Amino acid sequence: TQLLEQSPQFLSIQEGENLTVYCNSSSVFSSLQWYRQEPGEGPVLLVTVVTGGEVKKLKRLTFQFGDARKDSSLHITAAQPGDTGLYLCAGGRNAGNMLTFGGGTRLMVKP
Amino acid sequence: GAVVSQHPSRVICKSGTSVKIECRSLDFQATTMFWYRQFPKKSLMLMATSNEGSKATYEQGVEKDKFLINHASLTLSTLTVTSAHPEDSSFYICSARRGRSSYNEQFFGPGTRLTVL
């Protein structure tokens, strides 16, 4: 069974700090998505990475896919209270439709 | 965009009754829809995968007779929780896969909070 491990599980920081969330697996994925979920709402897709070594930027968020396509990271620069939420990574494989979700990282940014 | 809606957003029901949750893709055709369950402060747990016009595929441990899934069209899937019990109380989220993208991207609905009394 493929498994995606996210770390840290919880993160509480002050506004303006930087942070990195990691998503690791022993399996290779054809694509990897990052989602952000706020309480009482569904996850919202932030980015999809598909090429080993790929780096994508979304304003203050930087996403990287590992060279071997087994891991990914999300780096947030100068975090703001609006970044607070549950961040989920999810890996997809060519063989099926399903996504394998990581356990999530709950981020709280204090003003 | 890729918008997915769910209805209702919240439902409270008595134990023993059935509850139907609808999931619609509003601006695209969804070849595959997924149903997840999420416990407080936890990640998503896949319950089943449904393809339009065929039977749903349930994950291990999910009772197909209790969680009935119908994917009648390319824009609508329904989840019916039959004979609901308090332990079925949870946040249920659907997602839809757009077209036949090889990127496995899923677009999520806003979720349905089910409370069984």
Coordinates of N, CA and C in Angstrom, one line a residue:
Chain A
T1 N 0.8 -1.2 0.0 CA 0.0 0.0 0.0 C 0.9 1.2 0.0
Q2 N 0.6 2.1 -1.0 CA 1.4 3.3 -1.0 C 1.0 4.3 0.1
L3 N 1.9 5.0 0.6 CA 1.7 5.9 1.7 C 2.4 7.2 1.5
L4 N 1.7 8.3 1.8 CA 2.3 9.6 1.8 C 2.3 10.1 3.2
E5 N 3.5 10.5 3.6 CA 3.7 11.0 5.0 C 4.0 12.5 4.9
Q6 N 3.2 13.3 5.7 CA 3.4 14.7 5.7 C 4.0 15.1 7.0
S7 N 4.9 16.1 7.0 CA 5.4 16.6 8.2 C 5.7 18.1 8.1
P8 N 5.5 18.8 9.1 CA 5.0 18.4 10.4 C 3.5 18.2 10.3
Q9 N 2.9 17.6 11.3 CA 1.5 17.5 11.4 C 0.8 18.8 11.8
F10 N 1.5 19.5 12.7 CA 1.0 20.8 13.2 C 2.1 21.8 13.2
L11 N 1.7 23.0 12.9 CA 2.7 24.1 12.9 C 2.0 25.4 13.3
S12 N 2.5 26.0 14.3 CA 2.0 27.3 14.7 C 3.1 28.3 14.7
I13 N 2.9 29.3 13.9 CA 4.0 30.3 13.7 C 3.4 31.7 13.8
Q14 N 4.3 32.7 13.8 CA 4.0 34.1 13.8 C 3.9 34.6 12.4
E15 N 3.1 35.6 12.2 CA 3.0 36.3 10.9 C 4.4 36.8 10.5
G16 N 4.7 36.5 9.2 CA 6.0 37.0 8.7 C 7.0 35.9 8.7
E17 N 6.8 34.8 9.4 CA 7.8 33.7 9.4 C 7.7 32.9 8.1
N18 N 8.8 32.2 7.8 CA 8.8 31.2 6.7 C 8.5 29.8 7.2
L19 N 8.0 28.9 6.4 CA 7.8 27.6 6.8 C 7.9 26.6 5.6
T20 N 8.2 25.4 5.9 CA 8.2 24.4 4.8 C 7.5 23.1 5.3
V21 N 6.6 22.6 4.4 CA 5.9 21.4 4.7 C 6.4 20.3 3.8
Y22 N 6.6 19.1 4.3 CA 7.1 18.0 3.5 C 6.1 16.9 3.3
C23 N 6.3 16.3 2.1 CA 5.4 15.2 1.8 C 6.3 14.1 1.2
N24 N 6.4 13.0 1.9 CA 7.3 11.9 1.5 C 6.7 10.6 1.3
S25 N 7.3 9.8 0.3 CA 6.8 8.5 0.1 C 7.9 7.6 -0.5
S26 N 7.7 6.3 -0.3 CA 8.6 5.4 -0.9 C 8.2 5.0 -2.3
S27 N 7.0 5.5 -2.7 CA 6.4 5.1 -4.1 C 6.6 6.3 -5.0
V28 N 6.7 6.0 -6.3 CA 6.8 7.0 -7.3 C 5.3 7.4 -7.8
F29 N 5.1 8.7 -7.9 CA 3.8 9.2 -8.4 C 4.0 9.9 -9.7
S30 N 3.0 9.7 -10.5 CA 3.0 10.4 -11.8 C 2.6 11.9 -11.7
S31 N 1.9 12.2 -10.6 CA 1.6 13.6 -10.4 C 1.4 13.8 -8.9
L32 N 1.5 15.0 -8.5 CA 1.3 15.3 -7.0 C 0.6 16.6 -6.9
Q33 N -0.5 16.6 -6.2 CA -1.2 17.8 -5.9 C -1.1 18.3 -4.5
W34 N -1.2 19.6 -4.4 CA -1.3 20.2 -3.0 C -2.7 20.9 -2.9
Y35 N -3.3 20.7 -1.8 CA -4.6 21.3 -1.6 C -4.6 22.0 -0.2
R36 N -5.4 23.0 -0.1 CA -5.6 23.7 1.2 C -7.1 23.7 1.5
Q37 N -7.3 23.3 2.8 CA -8.7 23.2 3.3 C -8.9 24.1 4.5
E38 N -10.0 24.8 4.5 CA -10.4 25.6 5.7 C -11.5 24.9 6.4
P39 N -11.7 25.1 7.7 CA -12.7 24.4 8.5 C -14.1 24.5 7.9
G40 N -14.7 23.3 7.7 CA -16.1 23.3 7.2 C -16.2 23.5 5.7
E41 N -15.1 23.4 5.0 CA -15.1 23.5 3.6 C -14.4 22.4 2.9
G42 N -14.6 22.2 1.6 CA -13.8 21.2 0.9 C -12.4 21.7 0.5
P43 N -11.5 20.8 0.2 CA -10.1 21.2 -0.2 C -10.2 21.9 -1.5
V44 N -9.3 22.9 -1.6 CA -9.1 23.7 -2.8 C -7.8 23.4 -3.4
L45 N -7.8 23.0 -4.7 CA -6.5 22.7 -5.4 C -5.6 23.9 -5.5
L46 N -4.4 23.8 -5.1 CA -3.4 24.9 -5.2 C -2.5 24.7 -6.4
V47 N -2.0 23.5 -6.6 CA -1.1 23.2 -7.7 C -0.9 21.8 -8.0
T48 N -0.5 21.5 -9.2 CA -0.2 20.1 -9.6 C 1.2 20.1 -10.2
V49 N 2.0 19.2 -9.7 CA 3.4 19.0 -10.3 C 3.5 17.7 -10.9
V50 N 4.1 17.6 -12.0 CA 4.2 16.3 -12.7 C 5.6 15.9 -13.1
T51 N 6.5 16.8 -13.2 CA 7.9 16.5 -13.7 C 8.9 16.4 -12.5
G52 N 9.7 15.4 -12.5 CA 10.7 15.3 -11.4 C 11.6 16.6 -11.4
G53 N 11.8 17.2 -10.2 CA 12.5 18.4 -10.1 C 11.8 19.7 -10.4
E54 N 10.5 19.5 -10.7 CA 9.7 20.7 -11.1 C 9.5 21.6 -9.9
V55 N 9.6 22.9 -10.2 CA 9.3 23.9 -9.1 C 8.2 24.9 -9.7
K56 N 7.2 25.1 -8.9 CA 6.1 26.0 -9.3 C 5.9 27.0 -8.2
K57 N 5.7 28.2 -8.6 CA 5.4 29.3 -7.6 C 4.0 29.9 -7.7
L58 N 3.4 30.1 -6.6 CA 2.1 30.7 -6.5 C 2.2 31.8 -5.5
K59 N 2.5 33.0 -5.9 CA 2.7 34.1 -5.0 C 3.8 33.8 -4.0
R60 N 3.4 33.7 -2.7 CA 4.4 33.4 -1.7 C 4.6 31.9 -1.4
L61 N 3.9 31.1 -2.2 CA 4.0 29.6 -2.1 C 4.9 29.1 -3.2
T62 N 5.9 28.2 -2.8 CA 6.7 27.5 -3.7 C 6.6 26.0 -3.5
F63 N 6.3 25.4 -4.6 CA 6.1 23.9 -4.6 C 7.2 23.3 -5.4
Q64 N 7.7 22.2 -4.8 CA 8.8 21.4 -5.5 C 8.4 19.9 -5.6
F65 N 8.7 19.3 -6.7 CA 8.5 17.9 -6.8 C 9.9 17.3 -6.9
G66 N 10.2 16.2 -6.1 CA 11.5 15.6 -6.0 C 11.9 15.0 -7.3
D67 N 13.2 15.0 -7.5 CA 13.7 14.4 -8.8 C 13.2 13.0 -9.1
A68 N 13.0 12.2 -8.1 CA 12.6 10.8 -8.3 C 11.0 10.7 -8.2
R69 N 10.4 11.8 -8.1 CA 8.9 11.9 -8.0 C 8.3 11.1 -6.9
K70 N 9.1 11.1 -5.7 CA 8.6 10.4 -4.5 C 8.3 11.3 -3.4
D71 N 8.7 12.6 -3.6 CA 8.5 13.5 -2.5 C 8.2 14.9 -3.0
S72 N 7.7 15.7 -2.2 CA 7.4 17.1 -2.6 C 7.5 18.0 -1.3
S73 N 7.6 19.3 -1.6 CA 7.6 20.2 -0.5 C 6.9 21.5 -0.9
L74 N 6.3 22.1 0.2 CA 5.6 23.4 0.0 C 6.3 24.4 1.0
H75 N 6.8 25.5 0.4 CA 7.4 26.5 1.2 C 6.6 27.8 1.1
I76 N 6.3 28.3 2.3 CA 5.6 29.6 2.3 C 6.5 30.7 2.9
T77 N 6.6 31.7 2.2 CA 7.4 32.9 2.6 C 6.5 33.9 3.2
A78 N 7.0 34.5 4.3 CA 6.3 35.6 5.0 C 4.8 35.2 5.2
A79 N 4.6 34.2 6.0 CA 3.3 33.7 6.2 C 2.3 34.7 6.8
Q80 N 1.1 34.6 6.4 CA 0.1 35.6 6.8 C -1.1 34.8 7.5
P81 N -1.8 35.4 8.4 CA -3.0 34.8 9.0 C -3.9 34.1 8.0
G82 N -4.0 34.6 6.8 CA -4.9 34.1 5.8 C -4.4 32.7 5.3
D83 N -3.1 32.4 5.6 CA -2.6 31.1 5.1 C -3.0 30.0 6.1
T84 N -3.6 30.3 7.2 CA -4.1 29.3 8.2 C -5.0 28.3 7.5
G85 N -4.8 27.0 7.8 CA -5.6 26.0 7.2 C -4.9 24.6 7.2
L86 N -5.6 23.7 6.7 CA -5.1 22.3 6.6 C -4.5 22.1 5.2
Y87 N -3.2 21.8 5.1 CA -2.6 21.6 3.8 C -2.4 20.1 3.5
L88 N -2.9 19.6 2.4 CA -2.9 18.2 2.0 C -2.1 18.0 0.8
C89 N -1.2 17.0 0.8 CA -0.6 16.6 -0.5 C -1.3 15.3 -0.9
A90 N -1.4 15.1 -2.2 CA -2.0 13.9 -2.7 C -1.3 13.5 -4.0
G91 N -1.0 12.2 -4.0 CA -0.3 11.6 -5.2 C -1.2 10.8 -6.1
G92 N -0.9 10.9 -7.4 CA -1.7 10.2 -8.3 C -0.8 9.2 -9.1
R93 N -1.3 8.1 -9.5 CA -0.6 7.2 -10.3 C -1.3 7.0 -11.7
N94 N -0.5 6.7 -12.7 CA -1.1 6.5 -14.0 C -2.1 5.3 -14.1
A95 N -1.9 4.3 -13.1 CA -2.7 3.1 -13.2 C -4.1 3.3 -12.8
G96 N -4.5 4.4 -12.2 CA -5.9 4.5 -11.7 C -6.3 6.0 -11.6
N97 N -7.5 6.1 -11.1 CA -8.0 7.5 -11.0 C -7.8 8.0 -9.6
M98 N -7.4 7.2 -8.7 CA -7.4 7.6 -7.3 C -6.2 8.4 -6.9
L99 N -6.4 9.2 -5.9 CA -5.4 10.0 -5.2 C -5.1 9.3 -3.9
T100 N -3.8 9.3 -3.5 CA -3.4 8.9 -2.2 C -3.1 10.2 -1.4
F101 N -3.8 10.4 -0.3 CA -3.7 11.6 0.4 C -2.7 11.5 1.6
G102 N -1.9 12.5 1.9 CA -1.1 12.5 3.0 C -2.0 12.8 4.3
G103 N -1.4 12.7 5.4 CA -2.2 12.9 6.7 C -2.5 14.4 6.9
G104 N -1.9 15.3 6.2 CA -2.2 16.7 6.4 C -1.3 17.4 7.3
T105 N -1.2 18.7 7.1 CA -0.4 19.6 8.0 C -1.3 20.8 8.4
R106 N -1.6 20.9 9.6 CA -2.5 21.9 10.1 C -1.6 23.1 10.5
L107 N -1.8 24.2 9.7 CA -1.0 25.4 9.9 C -1.8 26.5 10.6
M108 N -1.3 27.1 11.6 CA -1.9 28.3 12.2 C -0.9 29.4 12.2
V109 N -1.2 30.5 11.6 CA -0.4 31.7 11.5 C -1.0 32.8 12.4
K110 N -0.3 33.2 13.4 CA -0.8 34.1 14.4 C -0.4 35.5 14.0
P111 N -1.3 36.5 14.2 CA -1.0 37.9 13.8 C -0.1 38.5 14.8
Chain B
G1 N -13.2 27.6 -14.8 CA -13.0 26.9 -13.5 C -13.5 25.5 -13.5
A2 N -13.4 24.9 -12.4 CA -14.0 23.6 -12.2 C -14.7 23.6 -10.9
V3 N -16.0 23.8 -10.9 CA -16.8 24.0 -9.7 C -17.6 22.8 -9.4
V4 N -17.6 22.3 -8.2 CA -18.3 21.2 -7.7 C -19.2 21.6 -6.5
S5 N -20.5 21.3 -6.6 CA -21.4 21.7 -5.5 C -21.9 20.5 -4.8
Q6 N -22.3 20.7 -3.6 CA -22.8 19.6 -2.8 C -24.1 20.1 -2.1
H7 N -25.1 19.2 -2.0 CA -26.3 19.6 -1.3 C -26.8 18.4 -0.5
P8 N -27.2 18.6 0.7 CA -27.2 19.9 1.5 C -25.8 20.1 2.1
S9 N -25.6 21.3 2.6 CA -24.3 21.6 3.3 C -24.3 21.0 4.7
R10 N -25.5 21.0 5.3 CA -25.6 20.5 6.7 C -27.0 19.7 6.7
V11 N -26.9 18.6 7.5 CA -28.2 17.9 7.7 C -28.1 17.2 9.0
I12 N -29.3 17.3 9.7 CA -29.4 16.6 11.0 C -30.6 15.7 10.8
C13 N -30.4 14.4 11.2 CA -31.5 13.4 11.1 C -31.5 12.5 12.3
K14 N -32.6 11.8 12.4 CA -32.8 10.9 13.5 C -32.2 9.6 13.1
S15 N -31.8 8.8 14.1 CA -31.2 7.5 13.9 C -32.2 6.6 13.3
G16 N -31.8 5.9 12.3 CA -32.7 4.9 11.6 C -33.2 5.5 10.2
T17 N -33.1 6.8 10.0 CA -33.5 7.4 8.8 C -32.4 7.3 7.7
S18 N -32.8 7.6 6.5 CA -31.8 7.7 5.4 C -31.6 9.1 4.9
V19 N -30.4 9.4 4.5 CA -30.1 10.8 4.1 C -29.4 10.7 2.7
K20 N -29.8 11.5 1.8 CA -29.2 11.6 0.5 C -28.4 12.9 0.3
I21 N -27.2 12.7 -0.2 CA -26.3 13.9 -0.4 C -26.0 13.9 -1.9
E22 N -26.2 15.1 -2.5 CA -26.0 15.2 -4.0 C -24.6 15.9 -4.2
C23 N -24.0 15.5 -5.3 CA -22.7 16.1 -5.7 C -22.8 16.4 -7.2
R24 N -22.6 17.7 -7.6 CA -22.8 18.1 -9.0 C -21.5 18.8 -9.4
S25 N -21.1 18.4 -10.7 CA -20.1 19.2 -11.3 C -20.8 20.3 -12.2
L26 N -20.6 21.5 -11.9 CA -21.4 22.6 -12.5 C -20.9 23.1 -13.9
D27 N -19.7 23.0 -14.1 CA -19.2 23.6 -15.4 C -18.3 22.6 -16.2
F28 N -18.4 21.3 -15.8 CA -17.6 20.3 -16.6 C -18.3 19.0 -16.4
Q29 N -17.9 18.1 -17.3 CA -18.4 16.7 -17.2 C -17.4 15.9 -16.4
A30 N -17.9 15.2 -15.4 CA -17.0 14.4 -14.5 C -17.1 12.9 -14.9
T31 N -16.0 12.4 -15.5 CA -16.1 11.0 -15.8 C -16.0 10.1 -14.5
T32 N -15.4 10.6 -13.5 CA -15.3 9.9 -12.3 C -15.6 10.8 -11.1
M33 N -16.3 10.3 -10.1 CA -16.6 11.1 -8.9 C -16.1 10.2 -7.7
F34 N -15.7 10.9 -6.7 CA -15.2 10.2 -5.5 C -16.0 10.7 -4.2
W35 N -16.2 9.8 -3.3 CA -16.8 10.2 -2.0 C -15.8 9.9 -0.9
Y36 N -15.6 11.0 -0.1 CA -14.7 10.9 1.0 C -15.4 11.1 2.3
R37 N -14.8 10.7 3.4 CA -15.3 11.0 4.7 C -14.1 11.6 5.5
Q38 N -14.4 12.6 6.3 CA -13.3 13.2 7.0 C -13.7 13.4 8.5
F39 N -12.9 12.9 9.4 CA -13.1 13.0 10.8 C -12.4 14.3 11.3
P40 N -12.9 14.8 12.4 CA -12.3 16.1 12.9 C -10.8 16.1 12.9
K41 N -10.2 17.1 12.3 CA -8.8 17.3 12.4 C -8.0 16.2 11.7
K42 N -8.6 15.5 10.8 CA -8.0 14.4 10.1 C -8.0 14.6 8.6
S43 N -7.2 13.8 7.9 CA -7.2 13.9 6.5 C -8.4 13.2 5.9
L44 N -8.5 13.2 4.6 CA -9.6 12.6 3.9 C -9.5 11.0 3.8
M45 N -10.6 10.4 4.0 CA -10.6 8.9 3.8 C -11.5 8.6 2.7
L46 N -10.9 8.0 1.6 CA -11.7 7.6 0.4 C -12.7 6.5 0.8
M47 N -14.0 6.7 0.5 CA -15.0 5.7 0.7 C -15.3 4.9 -0.6
A48 N -15.4 5.6 -1.7 CA -15.8 4.9 -2.9 C -15.5 5.8 -4.1
T49 N -15.3 5.1 -5.3 CA -15.1 5.7 -6.6 C -16.3 5.3 -7.5
S50 N -16.9 6.3 -8.1 CA -18.0 6.0 -9.0 C -17.8 6.5 -10.4
N51 N -18.0 5.7 -11.4 CA -18.0 6.1 -12.8 C -19.4 6.2 -13.3
E52 N -19.6 7.1 -14.1 CA -20.9 7.3 -14.7 C -21.4 6.0 -15.4
G53 N -22.6 5.6 -15.0 CA -23.3 4.5 -15.6 C -22.8 3.1 -15.1
S54 N -21.9 3.1 -14.2 CA -21.5 1.8 -13.7 C -21.5 1.7 -12.1
K55 N -21.3 0.5 -11.6 CA -21.4 0.4 -10.1 C -20.2 1.1 -9.5
A56 N -20.4 1.6 -8.3 CA -19.3 2.2 -7.6 C -18.3 1.1 -7.1
T57 N -17.1 1.5 -6.9 CA -16.1 0.7 -6.3 C -15.8 1.2 -4.9
Y58 N -16.1 0.3 -3.9 CA -15.9 0.7 -2.5 C -14.6 0.3 -2.0
E59 N -14.1 1.1 -1.1 CA -12.9 0.8 -0.4 C -13.1 -0.2 0.7
Q60 N -12.1 -0.9 1.0 CA -12.2 -1.9 2.1 C -12.7 -1.4 3.4
G61 N -13.7 -2.1 3.9 CA -14.3 -1.6 5.2 C -15.5 -0.7 5.0
V62 N -15.8 -0.3 3.8 CA -17.0 0.6 3.6 C -18.1 -0.3 3.1
E63 N -19.2 -0.3 3.9 CA -20.4 -1.1 3.5 C -21.2 -0.5 2.4
K64 N -21.2 -1.3 1.3 CA -21.9 -0.8 0.1 C -23.4 -0.7 0.3
D65 N -23.9 -1.6 1.1 CA -25.4 -1.5 1.4 C -25.8 -0.4 2.3
K66 N -24.8 0.1 3.0 CA -25.1 1.2 3.9 C -24.9 2.6 3.2
F67 N -23.9 2.6 2.4 CA -23.6 3.9 1.7 C -23.8 3.6 0.2
L68 N -25.0 3.9 -0.2 CA -25.4 3.7 -1.6 C -25.0 4.8 -2.5
I69 N -24.3 4.5 -3.6 CA -23.8 5.5 -4.5 C -24.4 5.3 -5.9
N70 N -24.9 6.4 -6.4 CA -25.5 6.4 -7.8 C -24.9 7.5 -8.6
H71 N -24.3 7.1 -9.7 CA -23.7 8.1 -10.6 C -24.5 8.1 -11.9
A72 N -25.6 8.8 -11.9 CA -26.6 8.7 -13.0 C -26.2 9.5 -14.2
S73 N -25.4 10.5 -14.1 CA -25.0 11.3 -15.2 C -23.6 11.8 -15.1
L74 N -23.1 12.4 -16.1 CA -21.7 12.9 -16.0 C -21.6 14.2 -15.1
T75 N -22.7 14.6 -14.6 CA -22.6 15.8 -13.7 C -23.2 15.6 -12.3
L76 N -23.7 14.4 -12.1 CA -24.4 14.1 -10.8 C -24.0 12.8 -10.2
S77 N -23.7 12.8 -8.9 CA -23.5 11.6 -8.2 C -24.2 11.8 -6.8
T78 N -24.8 10.7 -6.3 CA -25.5 10.8 -5.0 C -25.0 9.8 -4.1
L79 N -24.9 10.1 -2.8 CA -24.5 9.2 -1.7 C -25.7 9.2 -0.8
T80 N -26.2 8.0 -0.6 CA -27.3 7.8 0.4 C -26.8 7.0 1.6
V81 N -26.9 7.6 2.7 CA -26.6 6.9 4.0 C -27.9 6.3 4.5
T82 N -27.9 5.0 4.4 CA -29.2 4.3 4.8 C -29.1 3.9 6.3
S83 N -30.3 4.0 6.9 CA -30.4 3.6 8.3 C -29.3 4.2 9.1
A84 N -29.2 5.5 9.1 CA -28.1 6.2 9.7 C -28.1 6.0 11.2
H85 N -26.9 6.0 11.8 CA -26.7 5.8 13.2 C -25.7 7.0 13.6
P86 N -25.7 7.3 14.9 CA -24.8 8.4 15.4 C -23.4 8.2 14.9
E87 N -22.9 7.0 14.8 CA -21.5 6.8 14.4 C -21.2 7.2 12.9
D88 N -22.3 7.4 12.2 CA -22.2 7.9 10.8 C -22.0 9.4 10.7
S89 N -22.2 10.0 11.8 CA -22.0 11.5 11.9 C -20.6 11.8 11.4
S90 N -20.5 12.7 10.5 CA -19.2 13.0 9.9 C -19.3 14.1 8.9
F91 N -18.2 14.5 8.3 CA -18.1 15.5 7.2 C -17.9 14.6 5.9
Y92 N -18.8 14.7 5.0 CA -18.7 13.9 3.8 C -18.4 14.9 2.6
I93 N -17.4 14.5 1.9 CA -16.9 15.4 0.8 C -16.9 14.6 -0.5
C94 N -17.4 15.2 -1.6 CA -17.3 14.6 -2.9 C -16.2 15.3 -3.7
S95 N -15.7 14.6 -4.7 CA -14.8 15.3 -5.6 C -15.1 14.7 -7.0
A96 N -14.7 15.5 -8.0 CA -14.9 15.1 -9.4 C -13.6 15.2 -10.2
R97 N -13.4 14.2 -11.1 CA -12.2 14.3 -11.9 C -12.7 14.8 -13.3
R98 N -12.0 15.8 -13.8 CA -12.5 16.4 -15.0 C -11.9 15.7 -16.2
G99 N -12.7 15.2 -17.1 CA -12.3 14.6 -18.4 C -11.4 13.4 -18.1
R100 N -10.4 13.2 -18.9 CA -9.5 12.1 -18.7 C -8.1 12.5 -18.5
S101 N -8.0 13.6 -17.7 CA -6.6 14.1 -17.4 C -5.8 13.0 -16.8
S102 N -4.6 13.0 -17.3 CA -3.7 12.0 -16.7 C -3.1 12.5 -15.4
Y103 N -3.4 13.7 -15.0 CA -2.8 14.3 -13.8 C -3.6 14.0 -12.5
N104 N -4.7 13.2 -12.7 CA -5.5 12.8 -11.5 C -6.1 13.9 -10.7
E105 N -6.1 15.1 -11.2 CA -6.6 16.2 -10.5 C -8.1 16.0 -10.1
Q106 N -8.4 16.3 -8.8 CA -9.8 16.2 -8.4 C -10.2 17.6 -7.9
F107 N -11.4 17.9 -8.1 CA -12.0 19.2 -7.7 C -13.1 18.8 -6.7
F108 N -13.0 19.5 -5.5 CA -13.8 19.1 -4.4 C -15.0 19.9 -4.2
G109 N -16.1 19.3 -3.7 CA -17.3 20.1 -3.3 C -17.0 20.7 -1.9
P110 N -17.9 21.5 -1.4 CA -17.7 22.1 -0.1 C -18.0 21.3 1.1
G111 N -18.5 20.0 0.8 CA -18.7 19.1 2.0 C -20.1 19.2 2.5
T112 N -20.5 18.1 3.2 CA -21.8 18.0 3.9 C -21.6 17.5 5.3
R113 N -22.0 18.3 6.2 CA -21.9 17.9 7.6 C -23.1 17.2 8.0
L114 N -23.0 15.9 8.3 CA -24.1 15.0 8.7 C -24.0 14.8 10.2
T115 N -25.1 15.1 10.9 CA -25.3 14.8 12.3 C -26.5 13.9 12.5
V116 N -26.2 12.7 13.1 CA -27.3 11.7 13.3 C -27.6 11.7 14.8
L117 N -28.8 12.0 15.2 CA -29.2 12.1 16.6 C -29.6 10.7 17.2

